[in-house]
CSV table of C-alpha atoms and ligand atoms in Angstrom, one decimal:
chain,number,residue,atom,x,y,z
A,1,MET,CA,25.0,16.4,1.7
A,2,ARG,CA,24.5,15.5,-1.9
A,3,THR,CA,21.7,15.0,-4.5
A,4,ALA,CA,20.0,11.6,-4.7
A,5,THR,CA,17.1,10.3,-6.7
A,6,ALA,CA,15.0,7.3,-5.8
A,7,VAL,CA,12.3,5.4,-7.7
A,8,ALA,CA,9.7,3.2,-5.9
A,9,HIS,CA,6.6,1.3,-6.9
A,10,PRO,CA,3.2,1.3,-5.2
A,11,ASN,CA,1.8,-1.9,-3.6
A,12,ILE,CA,-1.6,-3.4,-3.1
A,13,ALA,CA,-2.4,-5.2,0.2
A,14,LEU,CA,-3.6,-8.8,-0.3
A,15,VAL,CA,-4.1,-9.1,3.4
A,16,LYS,CA,-4.9,-5.6,4.8
A,17,TYR,CA,-3.1,-3.3,7.2
A,18,TRP,CA,-6.1,-1.8,8.9
A,19,GLY,CA,-5.7,-0.3,12.5
A,20,LYS,CA,-2.9,1.2,14.5
A,21,ARG,CA,-1.7,0.2,17.9
A,22,ASP,CA,0.3,3.5,18.0
A,23,VAL,CA,-0.9,6.3,15.8
A,24,ALA,CA,2.1,8.6,16.3
A,25,ARG,CA,4.6,5.9,15.2
A,26,ASN,CA,2.3,4.2,12.6
A,27,LEU,CA,2.6,0.9,14.4
A,28,PRO,CA,0.0,-1.5,13.0
A,29,ALA,CA,-2.7,-3.5,15.0
A,30,VAL,CA,-2.3,-6.4,12.5
A,31,PRO,CA,0.3,-7.8,10.2
A,32,SER,CA,-0.3,-7.5,6.4
A,33,LEU,CA,1.0,-8.8,3.1
A,34,SER,CA,1.2,-7.0,-0.3
A,35,LEU,CA,2.1,-7.2,-3.9
A,36,THR,CA,4.4,-4.5,-5.3
A,37,LEU,CA,3.2,-3.3,-8.8
A,38,ASP,CA,5.2,-2.8,-11.9
A,39,ARG,CA,5.2,0.2,-14.4
A,40,PHE,CA,3.8,2.7,-11.9
A,41,THR,CA,6.5,4.7,-10.0
A,42,THR,CA,7.1,7.6,-7.7
A,43,THR,CA,10.4,9.4,-8.5
A,44,THR,CA,11.8,11.6,-5.7
A,45,THR,CA,14.9,13.8,-5.7
A,46,VAL,CA,16.4,15.3,-2.5
A,47,SER,CA,19.0,17.9,-3.0
A,48,PRO,CA,20.8,20.7,-1.0
A,49,ALA,CA,19.0,24.1,-1.0
A,50,ASP,CA,19.0,27.5,0.8
A,51,ARG,CA,15.6,26.8,2.3
A,52,ASP,CA,13.3,23.8,2.7
A,53,GLU,CA,11.1,23.4,-0.3
A,54,VAL,CA,8.8,20.5,-1.3
A,55,VAL,CA,7.4,20.2,-4.9
A,56,LEU,CA,4.9,17.4,-5.5
A,57,GLY,CA,3.7,16.7,-9.0
A,58,GLY,CA,5.1,19.9,-10.3
A,59,ALA,CA,3.5,22.2,-7.7
A,60,PRO,CA,4.5,23.5,-4.3
A,61,ALA,CA,3.2,21.1,-1.7
A,62,PRO,CA,0.4,22.3,0.7
A,63,ASP,CA,1.8,22.9,4.2
A,64,ASP,CA,0.5,19.7,5.8
A,65,GLU,CA,2.0,17.5,3.1
A,66,ALA,CA,5.3,19.4,3.1
A,67,GLY,CA,5.3,19.0,6.9
A,68,ARG,CA,4.9,15.2,6.5
A,69,VAL,CA,7.8,15.0,4.0
A,70,LEU,CA,10.2,17.3,5.9
A,71,GLY,CA,9.2,15.6,9.2
A,72,LEU,CA,10.5,12.2,7.8
A,73,LEU,CA,13.8,13.8,6.9
A,74,ASP,CA,14.0,15.4,10.4
A,75,ARG,CA,13.7,11.9,11.9
A,76,LEU,CA,16.5,10.7,9.6
A,77,ALA,CA,18.8,13.6,10.5
A,78,PRO,CA,17.6,16.0,13.2
A,79,ASP,CA,20.5,18.4,12.4
A,80,ARG,CA,20.0,18.1,8.6
A,81,PRO,CA,20.8,21.0,6.2
A,82,ARG,CA,18.0,22.7,4.2
A,83,VAL,CA,16.7,20.6,1.3
A,84,ARG,CA,14.7,20.7,-1.8
A,85,VAL,CA,12.4,17.7,-2.4
A,86,VAL,CA,10.9,17.1,-5.8
A,87,SER,CA,8.6,14.2,-6.2
A,88,ALA,CA,6.3,13.0,-9.0
A,89,ASN,CA,4.3,9.9,-10.0
A,90,ASN,CA,4.3,8.5,-13.5
A,91,PHE,CA,0.7,7.4,-12.9
A,92,PRO,CA,-2.2,9.8,-12.8
A,93,SER,CA,-3.9,10.2,-9.5
A,94,ALA,CA,-6.9,9.3,-11.6
A,95,ALA,CA,-5.5,5.7,-11.7
A,96,GLY,CA,-7.1,5.4,-8.3
A,97,LEU,CA,-4.1,3.9,-6.7
A,98,ALA,CA,-2.8,5.1,-3.3
A,99,SER,CA,0.5,6.8,-3.9
A,100,SER,CA,1.6,7.3,-0.2
A,101,ALA,CA,3.3,3.9,-0.3
A,102,SER,CA,5.6,4.6,-3.2
A,103,ALA,CA,6.0,8.2,-2.1
A,104,PHE,CA,7.4,7.5,1.3
A,105,ALA,CA,9.4,4.6,0.2
A,106,ALA,CA,11.1,6.7,-2.4
A,107,LEU,CA,11.5,9.6,0.1
A,108,ALA,CA,13.2,7.4,2.7
A,109,LEU,CA,15.7,6.0,0.1
A,110,ALA,CA,16.5,9.4,-1.5
A,111,GLY,CA,16.7,11.2,1.8
A,112,ALA,CA,19.1,8.6,3.4
A,113,ALA,CA,21.4,8.7,0.4
A,114,ALA,CA,21.3,12.5,0.1
A,115,LEU,CA,21.9,13.1,3.8
A,116,ARG,CA,24.6,10.4,3.9
A,117,ARG,CA,22.8,8.1,6.4
A,118,PRO,CA,23.8,4.6,5.2
A,119,LEU,CA,20.8,2.7,6.4
A,120,ASP,CA,20.0,-0.9,5.5
A,121,ARG,CA,16.7,-1.8,3.8
A,122,VAL,CA,15.1,-2.8,7.1
A,123,ALA,CA,16.0,0.6,8.7
A,124,LEU,CA,14.7,2.4,5.6
A,125,SER,CA,11.4,0.3,5.8
A,126,VAL,CA,11.1,1.4,9.5
A,127,LEU,CA,11.6,5.0,8.4
A,128,ALA,CA,9.2,4.9,5.5
A,129,ARG,CA,6.5,3.3,7.8
A,130,GLN,CA,6.5,6.5,9.9
A,131,GLY,CA,5.5,8.5,6.8
A,132,SER,CA,2.7,6.1,5.8
A,133,GLY,CA,2.3,2.6,7.1
A,134,SER,CA,1.9,0.8,3.8
A,135,ALA,CA,5.1,2.5,2.5
A,136,CYS,CA,7.2,0.0,4.6
A,137,ARG,CA,6.2,-2.7,2.1
A,138,SER,CA,7.3,-0.8,-1.0
A,139,LEU,CA,11.0,-1.1,0.0
A,140,TRP,CA,10.9,-4.5,-1.7
A,141,GLY,CA,9.6,-5.8,-5.0
A,142,GLY,CA,7.2,-8.8,-5.4
A,143,PHE,CA,5.4,-10.1,-2.4
A,144,VAL,CA,6.1,-8.5,0.9
A,145,GLU,CA,5.0,-9.1,4.5
A,146,TRP,CA,4.8,-6.4,7.1
A,147,ARG,CA,5.6,-7.9,10.5
A,148,MET,CA,3.8,-5.8,13.1
A,149,GLY,CA,6.6,-6.2,15.7
A,150,GLU,CA,6.4,-6.0,19.5
A,151,ARG,CA,8.7,-3.1,20.4
A,152,ASP,CA,7.2,0.2,21.6
A,153,ASP,CA,9.8,2.1,19.5
A,154,GLY,CA,8.7,0.3,16.3
A,155,ALA,CA,12.2,-0.9,15.3
A,156,ASP,CA,10.9,-4.4,14.6
A,157,SER,CA,7.8,-3.2,12.6
A,158,HIS,CA,8.9,-3.3,9.0
A,159,GLY,CA,8.6,-5.1,5.6
A,160,VAL,CA,10.1,-8.5,5.0
A,161,PRO,CA,10.4,-9.9,1.5
A,162,VAL,CA,8.4,-13.1,0.9
A,163,ALA,CA,9.1,-13.7,-2.8
A,164,PRO,CA,10.6,-11.5,-5.5
A,165,ALA,CA,8.6,-10.2,-8.5
A,166,ASP,CA,9.8,-13.0,-10.8
A,167,HIS,CA,8.6,-15.7,-8.4
A,168,TRP,CA,5.1,-15.7,-9.8
A,169,ASP,CA,3.6,-13.9,-12.8
A,170,VAL,CA,0.1,-12.8,-11.7
A,171,ARG,CA,-2.0,-9.8,-12.6
A,172,MET,CA,-3.7,-7.1,-10.5
A,173,VAL,CA,-6.4,-5.5,-12.7
A,174,VAL,CA,-7.5,-2.2,-11.3
A,175,GLY,CA,-11.1,-1.1,-12.1
A,176,VAL,CA,-11.2,2.7,-11.5
A,177,VAL,CA,-14.7,3.2,-10.3
A,178,SER,CA,-14.0,6.8,-9.3
A,179,SER,CA,-10.9,8.9,-9.3
A,180,ALA,CA,-12.3,11.5,-6.9
A,181,LYS,CA,-10.4,12.0,-3.6
A,182,LYS,CA,-11.7,9.6,-0.9
A,183,ALA,CA,-14.1,11.1,1.6
A,184,VAL,CA,-12.6,9.2,4.6
A,185,GLY,CA,-8.8,8.9,4.5
A,186,SER,CA,-7.2,5.6,5.7
A,187,THR,CA,-5.8,7.1,8.9
A,188,THR,CA,-9.3,8.4,10.0
A,189,GLY,CA,-11.0,5.3,8.7
A,190,MET,CA,-8.9,3.0,10.9
A,191,THR,CA,-9.6,5.1,14.0
A,192,ARG,CA,-13.4,5.1,13.3
A,193,ALA,CA,-13.5,1.4,12.5
A,194,ARG,CA,-12.0,0.5,15.9
A,195,THR,CA,-15.5,1.3,17.3
A,196,SER,CA,-17.0,-1.7,15.5
A,197,PRO,CA,-18.1,-4.6,17.7
A,198,TYR,CA,-16.4,-6.8,15.1
A,199,TRP,CA,-13.0,-5.1,15.7
A,200,PRO,CA,-11.7,-7.7,18.1
A,201,ALA,CA,-12.4,-10.4,15.5
A,202,TRP,CA,-10.6,-8.4,12.8
A,203,GLU,CA,-7.5,-8.2,15.0
A,204,ALA,CA,-7.7,-11.8,16.1
A,205,THR,CA,-7.9,-13.4,12.7
A,206,ALA,CA,-5.3,-11.3,10.8
A,207,ALA,CA,-2.1,-13.3,11.6
A,208,ALA,CA,-3.7,-16.5,10.4
A,209,ASP,CA,-4.7,-14.7,7.1
A,210,VAL,CA,-1.1,-13.5,6.6
A,211,ALA,CA,0.2,-17.0,7.3
A,212,GLU,CA,-2.3,-18.5,4.8
A,213,ALA,CA,-1.4,-15.8,2.1
A,214,ARG,CA,2.3,-16.4,2.6
A,215,ALA,CA,1.9,-20.2,2.1
A,216,ALA,CA,-0.2,-19.6,-0.9
A,217,VAL,CA,2.4,-17.2,-2.5
A,218,LEU,CA,5.2,-19.7,-1.8
A,219,ALA,CA,3.1,-22.5,-3.4
A,220,ARG,CA,2.0,-20.3,-6.3
A,221,ASP,CA,-1.6,-21.3,-5.4
A,222,LEU,CA,-3.8,-18.6,-6.9
A,223,GLU,CA,-7.1,-20.0,-5.7
A,224,ARG,CA,-5.8,-20.2,-2.1
A,225,LEU,CA,-4.3,-16.6,-2.3
A,226,GLY,CA,-7.5,-15.2,-3.9
A,227,ALA,CA,-9.7,-16.7,-1.3
A,228,VAL,CA,-7.8,-15.4,1.7
A,229,MET,CA,-7.5,-11.9,0.0
A,230,GLU,CA,-11.3,-11.7,-0.4
A,231,ARG,CA,-11.8,-12.8,3.2
A,232,SER,CA,-9.4,-10.1,4.5
A,233,THR,CA,-11.0,-7.5,2.3
A,234,PHE,CA,-14.6,-8.1,3.4
A,235,LYS,CA,-13.6,-8.4,7.1
A,236,MET,CA,-11.9,-5.0,6.8
A,237,HIS,CA,-14.9,-3.4,5.1
A,238,ALA,CA,-17.2,-5.0,7.7
A,239,THR,CA,-15.5,-2.9,10.4
A,240,THR,CA,-16.4,0.3,8.5
A,241,SER,CA,-20.0,-0.5,7.9
A,242,THR,CA,-20.5,-1.5,11.6
A,243,ALA,CA,-18.5,1.3,13.2
A,244,ALA,CA,-20.3,3.4,15.9
A,245,SER,CA,-20.8,5.9,13.1
A,246,PRO,CA,-20.9,3.7,10.0
A,247,PHE,CA,-19.2,4.5,6.8
A,248,LEU,CA,-18.6,2.8,3.5
A,249,TYR,CA,-15.9,3.1,0.9
A,250,TRP,CA,-17.9,1.4,-1.8
A,251,GLN,CA,-20.1,3.0,-4.5
A,252,ALA,CA,-22.8,1.3,-6.5
A,253,ASN,CA,-20.3,0.6,-9.3
A,254,THR,CA,-17.9,-1.0,-6.7
A,255,VAL,CA,-20.5,-3.6,-5.9
A,256,ALA,CA,-21.3,-4.0,-9.7
A,257,CYS,CA,-17.6,-4.7,-10.4
A,258,VAL,CA,-17.5,-7.3,-7.5
A,259,GLN,CA,-20.6,-9.0,-8.8
A,260,ALA,CA,-19.2,-9.0,-12.4
A,261,VAL,CA,-16.0,-10.6,-11.3
A,262,TRP,CA,-17.8,-13.2,-9.1
A,263,SER,CA,-20.1,-14.1,-12.0
A,264,LEU,CA,-17.0,-14.5,-14.2
A,265,ARG,CA,-15.5,-16.8,-11.6
A,266,GLU,CA,-18.7,-18.9,-11.6
A,267,ARG,CA,-18.2,-19.3,-15.3
A,268,GLY,CA,-14.7,-20.7,-14.7
A,269,VAL,CA,-12.4,-17.7,-14.9
A,270,PRO,CA,-10.3,-17.7,-11.7
A,271,ALA,CA,-10.3,-14.1,-10.4
A,272,TRP,CA,-10.7,-12.5,-6.9
A,273,VAL,CA,-11.5,-9.0,-5.8
A,274,THR,CA,-10.1,-6.6,-3.2
A,275,MET,CA,-10.9,-3.0,-2.2
A,276,ASP,CA,-9.0,-0.6,0.0
A,277,ALA,CA,-9.9,2.8,1.5
A,278,GLY,CA,-11.7,3.9,-1.6
A,279,PRO,CA,-14.3,2.8,-4.3
A,280,ASN,CA,-11.9,1.1,-6.8
A,281,VAL,CA,-11.8,-2.6,-7.3
A,282,LYS,CA,-8.6,-4.5,-7.8
A,283,VAL,CA,-8.7,-8.1,-9.2
A,284,LEU,CA,-6.1,-10.8,-8.7
A,285,CYS,CA,-5.9,-13.2,-11.6
A,286,ALA,CA,-3.6,-15.1,-13.9
A,287,PRO,CA,-2.1,-13.2,-16.9
A,288,ASP,CA,-4.3,-14.9,-19.4
A,289,ALA,CA,-7.5,-13.9,-17.5
A,290,ALA,CA,-6.7,-10.2,-17.4
A,291,ASP,CA,-8.5,-9.3,-20.6
A,292,ALA,CA,-11.7,-11.1,-19.5
A,293,VAL,CA,-11.6,-9.4,-16.1
A,294,SER,CA,-11.1,-6.0,-17.7
A,295,ALA,CA,-14.0,-6.6,-20.0
A,296,ALA,CA,-16.3,-7.7,-17.1
A,297,MET,CA,-15.6,-4.5,-15.2
A,298,ALA,CA,-15.6,-2.2,-18.2
A,299,PRO,CA,-19.4,-1.3,-18.0
A,300,TYR,CA,-18.9,0.0,-14.4
A,301,ALA,CA,-15.4,1.4,-14.4
A,302,GLU,CA,-14.0,4.7,-15.8
A,303,ARG,CA,-11.0,2.6,-17.0
A,304,THR,CA,-9.2,-0.6,-16.2
A,305,ILE,CA,-5.4,-1.2,-15.9
A,306,ALA,CA,-3.7,-4.6,-15.7
A,307,LEU,CA,-0.5,-4.5,-13.6
A,308,ALA,CA,2.1,-7.3,-13.1
A,309,PRO,CA,4.4,-7.8,-10.1
A,310,GLY,CA,7.0,-4.9,-9.8
A,311,GLY,CA,10.6,-5.0,-8.8
A,312,GLU,CA,12.8,-3.4,-6.2
A,313,PRO,CA,13.1,0.3,-5.6
A,314,THR,CA,16.3,2.0,-6.8
A,315,VAL,CA,18.4,5.0,-5.7
A,316,GLU,CA,21.1,6.9,-7.6
A,317,LEU,CA,23.4,9.7,-6.7
A,318,ALA,CA,23.6,12.8,-9.0
B,1,DP6,C1,-6.7,0.0,3.3
B,1,DP6,O1,-0.7,3.2,4.7
B,1,DP6,O2,-2.4,4.8,3.6
B,1,DP6,O3,-4.8,0.5,1.9
B,1,DP6,O4,-0.4,4.5,7.8
B,1,DP6,O5,-2.3,6.0,8.0
B,1,DP6,O6,-0.7,6.4,6.1
B,1,DP6,P1,-1.4,5.4,7.0
B,1,DP6,O7,-2.3,4.5,6.1
B,1,DP6,P2,-2.0,3.8,4.7
B,1,DP6,O8,-3.2,2.7,4.8
B,1,DP6,C2,-3.4,1.7,3.9
B,1,DP6,C3,-4.6,1.0,4.2
B,1,DP6,C4,-5.1,0.0,3.2
B,1,DP6,C5,-4.6,-1.4,3.4
B,1,DP6,C6,-3.1,-1.6,3.1
B,1,DP6,O9,-2.6,-1.0,2.2
B,1,DP6,O10,-2.6,-2.5,3.7
């Protein structure tokens, strides 16, 4: 084997991945569509070593996280030699953005190059998906769809590029309401949400939302994309608050940010909200609206960060 370093960006779902039809393989119950973000990156190096070692953000990884990382490399090459994996984000976890997407995309790329497994991008997306579902979308820049696929082995469940980063200059403004670790992780949240009586409606309407979002992206129609993104968001969160044992990712300031953005929109600034498995609010808007959106959320957020569409992941050999 040899040493390889990959760099990948996180992504934010515009139409959400929420629910698994196969938990072990991370096969989704619904298709989804995301925007890869610029500036923020995970950099991961895989190199030969005397014993397996995983270093995340400068510190040895806890056993469960190391197991997830090494498990992905075992899938790639069951007879692999021992490796050292060093991974770090250039964005603080306090940014409130999920890092599992960029982390497993970078790991799949660096691992395949280091272990001399020449996989194409689709195969890398299938591999990254098994680390964390949303990671299969970070194998491409710009706007990316995750087709859920039909096969039991998951070989047809991967990202598909819809439009590259330079197709459309939009902004995603992140309002960091709380940087504390989330109480209900996404994997657990999806399982619990399945008990909602609204779950069948969530599954039944997802494909139409993805088709609508794809058409909106291709037409560069911000209002159409924003509207379907908000619908997908609130349907997803309706499944948590109506689960057999209800739970909510929002905090008071989450709702305050949503109201602030909506009142901005009533005053003529086109901006739409989305939330994932945590309290932070992300706002889709045009570049020239980003400052107004940041100012509207500022009273309720620890910080705001405006991000543009990001590019493709990269990999280099040492
Ligand atoms: C709400 O990809 O983190 O952010 O597959 O269990 O690792 P696992 O889940 P993960 O879930 C992301 C859920 C979401 C929506 C999305 O990103 O599509």
